[in-house]
XYZ file of C-alpha atoms in Angstrom:
655
model
C 15.419 13.262 -21.043
C 13.400 12.700 -24.237
C 10.648 10.905 -22.247
C 10.387 13.956 -19.539
C 10.473 16.126 -22.383
C 7.259 14.402 -23.918
C 5.503 14.039 -20.316
C 5.981 18.218 -20.102
C 5.028 18.565 -23.793
C 1.910 16.424 -23.221
C 0.488 18.510 -19.749
C 1.330 21.775 -21.152
C -0.605 20.658 -24.391
C -3.511 19.722 -22.203
C -3.785 22.595 -20.262
C -4.063 25.534 -23.529
C -6.858 27.164 -24.208
C -8.710 29.215 -26.617
C -7.419 32.675 -25.352
C -9.401 34.840 -27.880
C -12.633 33.242 -27.022
C -12.270 33.230 -23.321
C -10.696 36.453 -22.665
C -13.844 38.690 -22.265
C -15.487 35.789 -20.379
C -12.544 35.780 -17.650
C -12.542 39.739 -17.582
C -16.323 39.833 -17.039
C -16.115 36.982 -14.079
C -13.152 38.140 -12.780
C -14.830 41.621 -12.110
C -17.931 40.070 -10.925
C -16.480 37.967 -8.667
C -13.904 40.673 -7.442
C -16.801 43.049 -6.618
C -18.620 39.688 -4.859
C -15.893 39.284 -2.633
C -14.767 42.426 -1.878
C -18.325 44.114 -1.470
C -20.353 41.010 0.256
C -18.464 38.352 1.821
C -16.864 40.785 4.697
C -20.465 41.412 5.671
C -22.048 37.745 5.304
C -21.452 35.910 8.694
C -22.645 32.839 7.249
C -20.295 32.192 5.232
C -17.702 29.792 7.023
C -15.687 27.556 5.204
C -15.856 23.931 5.449
C -13.714 20.896 4.690
C -13.239 17.372 5.533
C -12.623 16.886 9.397
C -9.311 15.034 8.738
C -8.165 18.258 6.153
C -8.873 20.480 9.196
C -6.665 18.532 11.348
C -3.902 18.910 8.608
C -4.397 22.895 7.887
C -4.056 22.990 11.785
C -0.759 21.124 11.536
C 0.781 22.548 8.597
C 4.171 24.724 9.614
C 3.981 28.275 9.125
C 6.560 28.080 6.132
C 4.705 25.400 4.688
C 6.089 24.704 1.311
C 3.120 23.212 -0.827
C 2.755 24.662 -4.388
C 0.068 27.471 -5.411
C -2.847 25.708 -6.988
C -2.174 27.369 -10.020
C 1.239 25.696 -10.745
C -0.233 21.713 -11.555
C 2.428 21.458 -13.972
C 4.921 20.175 -11.116
C 2.219 18.196 -9.487
C 1.423 16.311 -12.388
C 4.337 15.391 -13.330
C 5.375 13.882 -10.474
C 2.463 11.749 -10.635
C 2.973 10.548 -13.856
C 6.941 10.155 -13.597
C 8.534 6.838 -12.149
C 10.843 7.116 -9.358
C 13.987 6.790 -11.061
C 12.608 9.690 -13.642
C 12.327 12.325 -10.614
C 15.529 11.386 -9.409
C 17.227 12.332 -12.524
C 15.235 15.798 -12.201
C 16.654 16.194 -8.847
C 20.130 15.209 -10.104
C 20.325 17.216 -13.508
C 18.715 20.202 -10.913
C 15.204 21.058 -12.997
C 13.724 20.352 -9.421
C 14.936 20.087 -5.894
C 14.045 17.355 -3.671
C 12.199 19.756 -1.283
C 10.141 20.686 -4.415
C 9.319 16.835 -4.892
C 8.864 16.445 -1.057
C 6.383 19.786 -0.793
C 4.601 17.843 -3.638
C 4.002 14.282 -2.056
C 2.885 16.426 0.751
C 0.098 18.139 -0.832
C -0.800 14.641 -2.745
C -1.150 13.192 0.384
C -3.496 15.891 1.734
C -5.577 15.634 -1.263
C -6.121 11.877 -1.317
C -5.472 11.043 2.043
C -9.276 11.841 3.517
C -10.841 9.392 1.141
C -8.278 6.960 1.400
C -6.766 6.462 4.681
C -3.843 5.226 3.487
C -1.169 7.750 5.655
C -1.034 7.420 9.311
C 1.843 9.579 10.222
C 3.764 12.459 8.125
C 7.129 14.020 8.988
C 6.962 17.336 7.135
C 9.639 19.115 8.913
C 12.479 16.241 9.168
C 11.889 15.406 5.300
C 12.233 18.981 4.256
C 15.198 19.237 6.158
C 16.722 15.902 4.656
C 15.613 16.972 1.368
C 17.622 20.757 1.613
C 20.630 18.871 3.195
C 20.841 15.888 0.564
C 24.282 15.805 -1.365
C 24.515 13.854 -4.618
C 26.665 10.518 -3.736
C 25.050 8.868 -6.926
C 22.168 7.413 -5.099
C 19.927 5.811 -7.508
C 16.615 7.287 -6.073
C 18.223 10.470 -5.186
C 15.824 13.180 -3.160
C 12.600 10.828 -4.099
C 9.952 10.929 -1.806
C 8.859 7.597 -0.299
C 6.224 6.146 2.905
C 7.472 3.436 4.980
C 4.984 1.130 6.029
C 4.297 1.671 9.550
C 4.859 -1.934 10.612
C 8.325 -3.504 11.047
C 10.262 -0.845 9.237
C 11.104 1.497 12.226
C 12.963 4.803 11.904
C 14.337 6.463 14.951
C 11.961 8.878 16.662
C 9.133 7.631 14.617
C 5.874 5.627 15.710
C 5.999 2.683 16.152
C 2.869 1.148 17.445
C 2.371 -2.054 15.692
C -1.190 -1.056 15.260
C -1.809 -1.475 18.669
C -4.269 0.656 20.906
C -2.244 0.563 23.923
C 1.101 1.171 22.174
C -0.316 4.006 20.191
C 1.949 6.792 21.785
C 4.843 4.365 21.137
C 8.114 5.715 19.179
C 10.780 3.740 17.596
C 14.003 4.056 19.333
C 16.544 3.411 16.406
C 16.098 2.975 12.573
C 16.088 -0.648 11.032
C 18.855 -2.017 8.736
C 16.386 -1.798 5.875
C 15.093 1.503 6.179
C 19.131 2.657 6.777
C 19.042 1.150 3.491
C 16.193 2.816 1.665
C 17.799 6.251 2.960
C 21.741 4.980 1.405
C 19.286 4.588 -2.091
C 18.540 8.599 -1.953
C 15.045 8.267 -0.457
C 13.590 11.029 1.500
C 11.503 9.320 4.140
C 7.938 11.729 4.371
C 5.796 9.134 6.494
C 4.539 5.928 7.375
C 1.494 3.798 6.169
C -1.818 1.805 6.981
C -2.089 -1.651 7.921
C -3.736 -4.036 10.157
C -3.102 -4.786 13.996
C 0.237 -6.848 13.903
C -0.500 -7.352 9.829
C -2.131 -10.872 10.687
C -4.478 -10.088 7.796
C -4.938 -9.820 4.262
C -7.183 -6.370 4.484
C -6.379 -3.437 6.294
C -8.554 -2.800 8.995
C -6.723 -1.797 11.646
C -8.909 -0.759 15.273
C -6.325 1.743 15.581
C -5.908 3.188 12.584
C -9.627 2.435 10.684
C -9.537 0.923 7.295
C -7.759 1.607 3.843
C -9.824 2.329 1.224
C -8.813 1.405 -2.675
C -8.175 4.263 -4.967
C -9.708 2.566 -7.543
C -12.927 2.275 -6.049
C -13.618 3.388 -2.754
C -16.053 1.074 -1.592
C -13.470 -1.705 -1.700
C -10.283 -2.696 0.462
C -6.864 -2.046 -0.822
C -5.582 -5.474 0.566
C -3.190 -6.374 3.741
C -1.328 -6.047 5.401
C 0.858 -3.503 3.390
C -2.830 -1.920 1.736
C -1.716 1.552 2.684
C 1.473 1.161 0.836
C -0.538 -0.120 -2.313
C -3.278 2.740 -1.962
C -0.740 5.472 -1.783
C 1.322 4.253 -4.867
C -1.961 3.888 -6.971
C -3.022 7.132 -5.848
C 0.003 8.681 -6.875
C 1.072 10.274 -3.453
C 4.425 8.205 -4.186
C 5.990 6.332 -6.896
C 6.958 3.838 -4.580
C 6.274 2.857 -0.807
C 7.767 0.616 0.889
C 6.358 -3.002 2.593
C 6.853 -6.404 4.153
C 5.308 -9.938 3.063
C 5.436 -13.002 5.492
C 2.240 -14.089 4.011
C 1.351 -12.109 0.680
C 1.542 -8.681 2.261
C 3.012 -6.956 -0.808
C 1.699 -9.195 -3.327
C -2.376 -9.040 -2.140
C -2.252 -5.411 -2.327
C -0.611 -4.962 -5.523
C -2.800 -7.321 -6.811
C -6.366 -5.087 -5.558
C -4.698 -1.777 -6.552
C -2.899 -2.365 -9.708
C 0.433 -2.143 -8.696
C 3.654 -4.144 -8.821
C 4.620 -6.190 -5.869
C 7.714 -8.267 -5.544
C 8.275 -10.694 -3.058
C 11.814 -11.253 -2.522
C 13.519 -14.343 -1.833
C 14.589 -14.942 1.459
C 17.582 -13.168 2.606
C 18.928 -11.539 -0.561
C 18.230 -8.234 0.330
C 19.527 -5.542 3.168
C 18.037 -6.386 6.548
C 16.058 -9.295 5.117
C 16.755 -12.867 7.524
C 18.554 -15.577 5.840
C 17.362 -17.883 8.285
C 15.837 -21.148 7.510
C 12.810 -20.197 9.462
C 12.714 -16.608 7.864
C 9.047 -15.902 6.853
C 9.075 -12.388 6.212
C 10.777 -10.117 3.691
C 10.692 -6.493 3.118
C 10.866 -4.950 -0.222
C 8.194 -2.579 -1.671
C 5.217 -1.945 -4.295
C 6.085 0.420 -7.363
C 4.414 1.525 -10.583
C 7.073 0.559 -13.057
C 9.454 -2.782 -13.381
C 12.578 0.034 -13.740
C 12.190 0.888 -10.489
C 11.652 -2.383 -9.199
C 14.679 -3.834 -10.869
C 16.903 -0.725 -9.541
C 15.807 -0.846 -5.852
C 15.965 -4.567 -5.830
C 19.595 -3.885 -7.148
C 20.424 -1.337 -4.545
C 19.362 -3.245 -1.866
C 20.931 -6.979 -2.895
C 23.185 -8.839 -1.377
C 24.874 -10.343 -4.375
C 26.328 -13.656 -3.077
C 23.144 -15.090 -1.964
C 21.767 -14.506 -5.544
C 21.754 -17.527 -8.173
C 22.603 -16.318 -11.788
C 21.742 -18.351 -14.503
C 22.730 -17.224 -18.397
C 19.599 -18.994 -19.657
C 18.008 -16.465 -22.082
C 14.226 -16.183 -20.714
C 12.554 -17.588 -23.525
C 14.207 -20.660 -23.259
C 12.682 -21.322 -19.746
C 9.447 -23.578 -19.644
C 6.662 -22.123 -17.861
C 4.288 -24.349 -15.789
C 0.752 -22.237 -14.791
C -2.154 -23.724 -12.695
C -5.469 -21.474 -11.847
C -6.228 -24.199 -9.275
C -6.222 -23.309 -5.227
C -3.815 -25.104 -3.711
C -6.271 -25.954 -1.035
C -9.285 -26.513 -2.936
C -11.093 -22.676 -2.291
C -12.917 -21.760 -5.594
C -11.512 -19.543 -8.015
C -12.997 -16.551 -9.587
C -13.746 -16.686 -13.307
C -11.972 -13.210 -13.252
C -8.663 -14.647 -11.763
C -8.690 -17.650 -13.921
C -9.115 -15.306 -17.431
C -6.432 -13.232 -15.822
C -4.058 -16.394 -16.306
C -5.213 -17.627 -19.347
C -4.549 -13.764 -20.920
C -1.631 -13.866 -19.642
C -0.574 -18.102 -21.029
C -2.351 -16.906 -24.465
C 0.238 -13.970 -24.483
C 3.393 -16.159 -23.349
C 2.581 -18.430 -26.169
C 2.539 -15.293 -28.851
C 5.940 -14.578 -27.280
C 7.503 -17.858 -27.993
C 7.019 -19.294 -24.751
C 7.005 -23.249 -23.816
C 3.603 -23.165 -21.167
C 2.099 -26.082 -19.840
C -0.910 -26.585 -17.301
C 0.566 -28.262 -14.093
C -0.652 -29.127 -11.067
C 1.292 -27.515 -8.025
C 3.313 -30.433 -6.155
C 2.770 -28.946 -2.764
C -0.125 -30.154 -0.363
C -1.749 -26.668 0.052
C -3.976 -27.876 3.485
C -0.924 -29.338 5.100
C 1.081 -26.203 4.193
C -1.757 -23.856 5.878
C -1.880 -25.754 8.974
C 2.010 -25.516 9.142
C 1.963 -21.668 8.409
C -1.250 -21.146 11.219
C 1.013 -23.109 13.819
C 3.632 -20.712 13.631
C 1.299 -17.588 13.107
C -0.433 -18.640 16.621
C 2.955 -19.283 18.584
C 3.957 -15.897 17.340
C 1.370 -14.113 18.682
C 2.808 -14.235 22.169
C 4.490 -10.926 20.937
C 1.032 -9.144 21.496
C 1.031 -10.051 25.271
C 4.935 -9.851 25.493
C 4.137 -5.931 24.434
C 1.498 -5.669 26.854
C 3.422 -6.770 29.738
C 5.776 -4.066 28.429
C 3.375 -1.098 28.258
C 0.477 -1.760 30.139
C 2.465 -3.980 32.920
C 0.405 -7.093 33.077
C -1.028 -9.868 30.935
C -3.237 -9.191 27.524
C -6.855 -9.087 28.310
C -9.450 -9.602 25.279
C -10.543 -5.813 25.181
C -6.819 -4.571 24.545
C -6.587 -6.126 20.790
C -8.146 -7.024 17.859
C -10.461 -10.329 18.450
C -8.044 -12.160 15.959
C -5.168 -11.136 17.610
C -6.812 -12.278 21.081
C -7.619 -15.778 19.555
C -3.916 -16.121 18.159
C -2.403 -15.240 21.091
C -5.098 -17.906 23.033
C -4.203 -20.418 20.396
C -0.837 -19.583 20.877
C -0.497 -20.772 24.587
C -1.409 -24.331 23.793
C 1.151 -24.740 21.207
C 4.135 -26.767 21.968
C 7.812 -26.030 20.592
C 7.773 -29.748 19.242
C 4.776 -28.878 17.274
C 6.392 -25.345 15.928
C 9.649 -27.465 15.061
C 7.668 -30.025 13.103
C 6.007 -27.220 11.223
C 9.308 -26.268 9.787
C 10.789 -29.236 9.131
C 7.826 -30.321 6.982
C 8.263 -26.841 5.498
C 11.763 -27.719 4.638
C 10.660 -30.772 2.961
C 8.249 -28.365 1.108
C 11.020 -26.358 -0.365
C 12.732 -29.383 -1.556
C 9.615 -30.499 -3.788
C 9.760 -26.816 -5.116
C 13.373 -27.030 -5.962
C 12.640 -30.422 -8.243
C 9.866 -29.104 -9.395
C 11.576 -25.874 -10.952
C 14.007 -27.827 -12.625
C 11.222 -28.855 -15.000
C 9.109 -25.809 -14.764
C 12.074 -22.800 -13.633
C 8.893 -20.265 -13.927
C 5.377 -21.376 -12.295
C 2.219 -18.958 -12.955
C -0.834 -18.544 -11.158
C -3.460 -16.192 -9.998
C -2.171 -13.238 -7.187
C -5.727 -13.316 -5.594
C -8.510 -15.915 -6.448
C -10.986 -12.985 -6.077
C -10.993 -8.933 -6.353
C -10.515 -6.843 -3.036
C -13.597 -7.005 -0.966
C -16.066 -4.320 0.327
C -14.500 -1.999 2.976
C -16.450 -3.134 6.220
C -16.595 -6.941 5.307
C -14.759 -8.442 8.782
C -14.014 -11.697 6.629
C -15.662 -13.562 9.664
C -18.786 -14.941 10.179
C -21.090 -14.748 13.061
C -20.251 -18.137 14.505
C -16.630 -17.520 14.613
C -17.123 -14.368 15.640
C -18.630 -15.944 18.902
C -16.367 -18.973 19.501
C -13.499 -16.618 19.285
C -14.820 -14.148 22.022
C -15.117 -17.330 24.047
C -12.112 -19.499 23.062
C -10.805 -19.969 26.443
C -13.740 -22.368 26.816
C -12.281 -24.679 23.940
C -9.490 -27.024 23.967
C -6.404 -27.133 22.463
C -7.792 -29.196 19.721
C -10.863 -26.962 19.159
C -8.831 -23.799 19.281
C -6.427 -24.960 16.443
C -9.338 -25.726 14.242
C -11.152 -22.589 15.361
C -8.110 -20.628 13.613
C -8.153 -22.614 10.557
C -12.201 -22.585 10.302
C -12.185 -18.693 10.717
C -9.458 -17.790 8.487
C -11.446 -19.518 5.620
C -13.300 -16.986 3.934
C -9.824 -14.726 4.003
C -8.124 -17.740 2.741
C -10.625 -18.081 -0.044
C -9.349 -14.723 -1.952
C -5.814 -15.228 -1.320
C -4.670 -18.745 -1.245
C -1.371 -18.845 -3.467
C 0.542 -16.274 -1.788
C 1.447 -18.081 1.743
C 3.700 -20.873 0.143
C 6.817 -18.788 -1.069
C 7.248 -17.216 2.503
C 7.319 -21.315 3.873
C 9.329 -22.071 1.055
C 11.847 -19.218 0.982
C 11.020 -18.565 -2.525
C 10.642 -15.289 -4.838
C 7.439 -14.252 -6.139
C 5.763 -11.229 -8.372
C 2.687 -9.758 -8.560
C 1.794 -8.051 -12.103
C -1.049 -5.777 -12.673
C -2.270 -7.415 -16.066
C -5.894 -7.639 -15.503
C -8.932 -5.389 -14.463
C -12.358 -6.988 -13.734
C -15.858 -6.084 -15.528
C -16.355 -3.633 -12.597
C -13.312 -2.105 -13.168
C -11.323 -3.673 -10.327
C -7.319 -4.412 -10.618
C -6.482 -8.286 -10.297
C -2.570 -9.199 -10.624
C -1.117 -12.668 -11.651
C 1.753 -14.183 -9.780
C 4.819 -15.600 -10.959
C 7.039 -17.704 -8.637
C 10.693 -18.914 -8.961
C 13.405 -20.714 -7.014
C 15.229 -19.157 -4.349
C 17.936 -16.717 -5.444
C 16.430 -16.557 -9.026
C 14.498 -13.022 -8.556
C 16.127 -11.830 -11.892
C 13.914 -14.268 -13.803
C 10.875 -12.538 -12.310
C 12.194 -9.011 -12.962
C 12.715 -9.721 -16.105
C 9.533 -11.145 -16.862
C 7.921 -8.289 -15.550
C 9.381 -6.169 -18.104
C 8.698 -8.049 -20.881
C 4.717 -7.577 -19.816
C 5.170 -4.025 -19.172
C 7.226 -3.334 -22.533
C 4.590 -4.878 -24.644
C 1.681 -3.516 -22.946
C 0.218 -5.873 -20.650
C -0.296 -3.827 -17.274
C -2.946 -2.304 -16.451
C -2.796 0.439 -13.931
C -4.638 3.487 -14.968
C -7.083 4.566 -12.062
C -10.181 6.103 -13.644
C -11.178 9.278 -11.163
C -14.638 8.506 -11.846
C -14.724 5.049 -11.177
C -12.634 5.410 -7.875
C -15.499 7.255 -6.622
C -18.140 4.465 -7.704
C -19.889 2.873 -4.612
C -18.657 5.352 -2.387
C -21.753 6.469 -0.558
C -22.712 2.574 -0.036
C -19.117 2.247 1.352
C -19.823 4.764 3.605
C -22.688 3.385 4.958
C -21.024 -0.295 5.802
C -18.089 1.466 7.533
C -16.964 4.419 8.788
C -13.502 5.925 9.325
C -11.542 7.394 11.955
C -10.721 10.913 11.267
C -7.098 9.739 11.675
C -4.835 12.819 12.932
C -1.822 12.499 10.964
C 1.070 13.660 13.350
C 3.405 15.624 11.939
C 6.934 15.978 13.312
C 5.915 13.985 16.653
C 8.600 14.859 19.184
C 12.148 12.775 18.597
C 12.001 11.118 22.377
C 13.685 7.717 22.531
C 10.888 5.115 24.449
C 12.119 2.107 25.083
C 10.890 -0.235 22.724
C 10.694 -3.576 21.463
C 11.389 -3.095 17.731
C 10.248 -6.122 16.747
C 8.837 -6.723 13.187
C 6.009 -9.268 14.313
C 5.115 -12.141 11.562
C 2.909 -10.182 9.249
C 0.202 -11.018 7.741
C -1.638 -14.075 8.179
C -3.995 -14.226 5.369
C -6.410 -17.473 6.190
C -6.996 -21.158 5.842
C -8.035 -24.277 4.118
C -10.850 -25.432 1.421
C -14.396 -24.705 0.686
C -16.436 -21.918 0.090
C -17.581 -19.129 -2.226
C -16.987 -15.807 -0.870
C -20.142 -14.533 -2.545
C -22.566 -16.666 -0.469
C -20.968 -16.655 3.104
C -22.389 -14.685 5.459
C -20.051 -12.315 7.392
C -20.198 -9.767 9.992
C -19.606 -6.375 9.249
C -17.808 -3.804 10.881
C -17.939 -0.482 11.739
C -15.557 1.552 13.442
C -16.371 4.500 15.844
C -15.050 8.042 14.923
C -16.100 10.280 12.276
C -17.430 8.770 8.430
C -15.670 9.965 5.238
C -18.413 11.905 4.405
C -18.569 14.442 7.688
C -17.913 17.985 7.036
C -17.011 20.760 9.634
C -16.812 24.185 10.252
C -13.225 25.198 10.278
C -11.835 26.811 13.515
C -12.436 30.429 13.301
C -8.949 31.026 13.187
C -8.854 28.966 10.187
C -11.871 30.375 8.646
C -10.153 33.989 8.793
C -7.191 32.169 7.342
C -8.869 30.238 4.654
C -10.757 33.506 3.228
C -7.580 35.720 3.564
C -8.350 39.500 3.402
C -11.545 39.590 0.955
C -11.149 43.268 -0.158
C -7.143 42.647 -1.486
C -8.640 39.263 -2.735
C -11.364 41.279 -4.726
C -8.751 43.504 -6.130
C -6.692 40.665 -7.122
C -9.388 39.204 -9.184
C -10.574 42.375 -10.697
C -6.637 43.310 -11.864
C -6.017 39.595 -13.019
C -9.165 40.034 -15.181
C -7.774 43.162 -16.907
C -4.547 41.904 -17.387
C -5.891 38.973 -19.202
C -6.398 41.575 -21.936
C -2.883 42.679 -22.396
C -1.282 39.318 -22.102
C -2.070 36.237 -23.171
C -2.218 33.049 -20.631
C 1.517 31.149 -20.558
C 2.202 27.775 -19.055
C 5.784 28.162 -17.038
C-alpha cells in the first residue's frame, strides 16, 4: 500500500498547476474557444475530423456502452501503466478499483498505442468486460488483471486461431488450451491476442497476414519474434504481462529487444507444457517485474517436476561467454552488456569465470533445422483441412514454403538421429552445470533489425522460389544458408529448447542508439528458481533499464515508413463464438536461423513491403462518426464557457 500511495502522490504532484497564474488565462481561452466552436464550426463544412485508419475502424467497432475513461481522468491510466500486475491485483482485491475499470484502461491503451505498433491483432471487449464484472475473489494472485494472449498456439474457445496463415484468417478455436485455462485460474482477464510471424518460424514478427510489429523504443525497429506482439504490448504499457511461447528463443528474443523480462521455463515444469523428451516449445510470458515473473511461475508450476537446492545463490559459480556458439560475429554492445553484468556480479561477491560453451553449436543448429523442416508439414495438413488441396507457394510465407519442401526430403531416421544427439548434448550440459550452475551470455548478439529487413538475401530468395528444383541435400543446405543472417542476430537461445534447460533474458543494457539489449542466464533443467533469484538480484540492485523514452520511440519513424508499410489491421472485436472444427495445434515456433559467418551490418538483404496502408496515412472519419466526433458544437461551446467561468470560483482538483 505504501508503494501504491507513493505512485498516486507522485502522479498527483506532477499534475499540480499554479492556478492563480493560469486562472485568467483559462477563462479567456475557454470563452474564446467556446465562441469559436459554438458560432463558427456548425457552418464550416471543411472541418471534418481525421484519424489514423486503424483508429477509425476501432471507433466503428466500439460498443455503444463503451467503458473508456474520460480523457480528463488520466490518473488511473498512468497508475495502470506504471504498476505491476500484482499491484493492480491488490487494487482490485482491496476495492480501490474494479477489474472492469482496469480492462477499460487496458483497452484504451491498446487503442492509443497499437496504431503505431501493430502489436495486437484481436480484442474481445464485451467478453472481457463481462468476465471482469462476474469475477469472484478466490485468492487468485492476479485477480482481475488484463492480459494479452499470444495469437499462436494458445487457444481460447471461440477466438481467432489462424496460425498466421492467410487461408485460415477466419478460423476460430474449438477449445481452450490447458495453459490458457491456467492463466484464467490465476485471475487474469484475457482482453485479446498479440501478433506473431506465420507459424512462429522467425525471430522477427512480419506476418503476411497481420503485418510487422514495431518496437516501442523506436518504431523503425522490429520487436522480435515470434512473441513480438507480446514484447511490444508489455513495453508500451498496454498490459503488465503478455503470454508468449518459446521453441527457439521466441520469449527471450523479444524480451531482449523490447526491454522486458523473458523467462523460458524448463521443459514440462508448468501447466500446459509438455514434459516429453522431444518437447521443444514452452509457454510462459513476458513481464515488467521479477515479482510478477516469480508469482506467475509459482501459479503455473508442477512442483514435482522442479528441483530444490538450498545452496545460497552467492555460493554458485558462474560461467560466462560472449562467443557465438556457431562462430558468427557478436556486437560490441552485446559484449559490453555481458561484461557489465560480470563486473556487477563480482562486486556482489560471486565467483565468475570466462568459459567456452561445451556444445558444438553448428551441430546443434543442424539438428534444429532438421526438426524444423520435418515439422513444417503442418502447413500442408492445415491447407488440406481448409482448402481441400495440397499447399502451393502462393498460400504461405516463402520461408514456410521452403521448410515444407525441405521437410518432404527428411526421413524419420534423420529426425530420430537429431533428437538422439540432442539428448547427448543435454547430458553434456548437465555435467557442465555441476561446475557452473549458472551460465551467462548475451540474449541476442545484436540489437533489433529494422522493420522491413526480411533477413534474407536476394540470392536465397531466388533459390527458395525454385526449391523444388533442388536435391534433398541442396534443400537442406539452403535452409541452413538462408537462416544465417537471422541466426547471426540471435545464436544463443536455441540450445535451451533442444536440451530442455531453463533460461531467462534480463533487460540490463541500452545501446548507444537507445535500443534495449538483454543478457541471458541459463541453468540446469528444473533449476528455474535460480534464474528467478538472479533476476531479482539484478532488479533490486538497479541493474534493469526499462524506461521507454516517448521521444526516442518516434526516432526514425519516418524512415520506417519508407522501408515498409503496415496493413490497416482491423482488430476483430468480439468475433461470433462459432465453433469451427480446427486443428488446435501449437506448431513448433519459432525457428530463428543457422550457422556461422557474416556480419549482419554488411549483408545485402531483401527489403520487404506489405501491401495495404502505411502507418502515416490519415483518412476522414465516416460522416456518421464526424458528427459523433464533433459532438454538438453549440453545447460544446457553452460547456467551455461555463467551465472557464467556474475556474473563478474553484481551484482545480485532482480526484
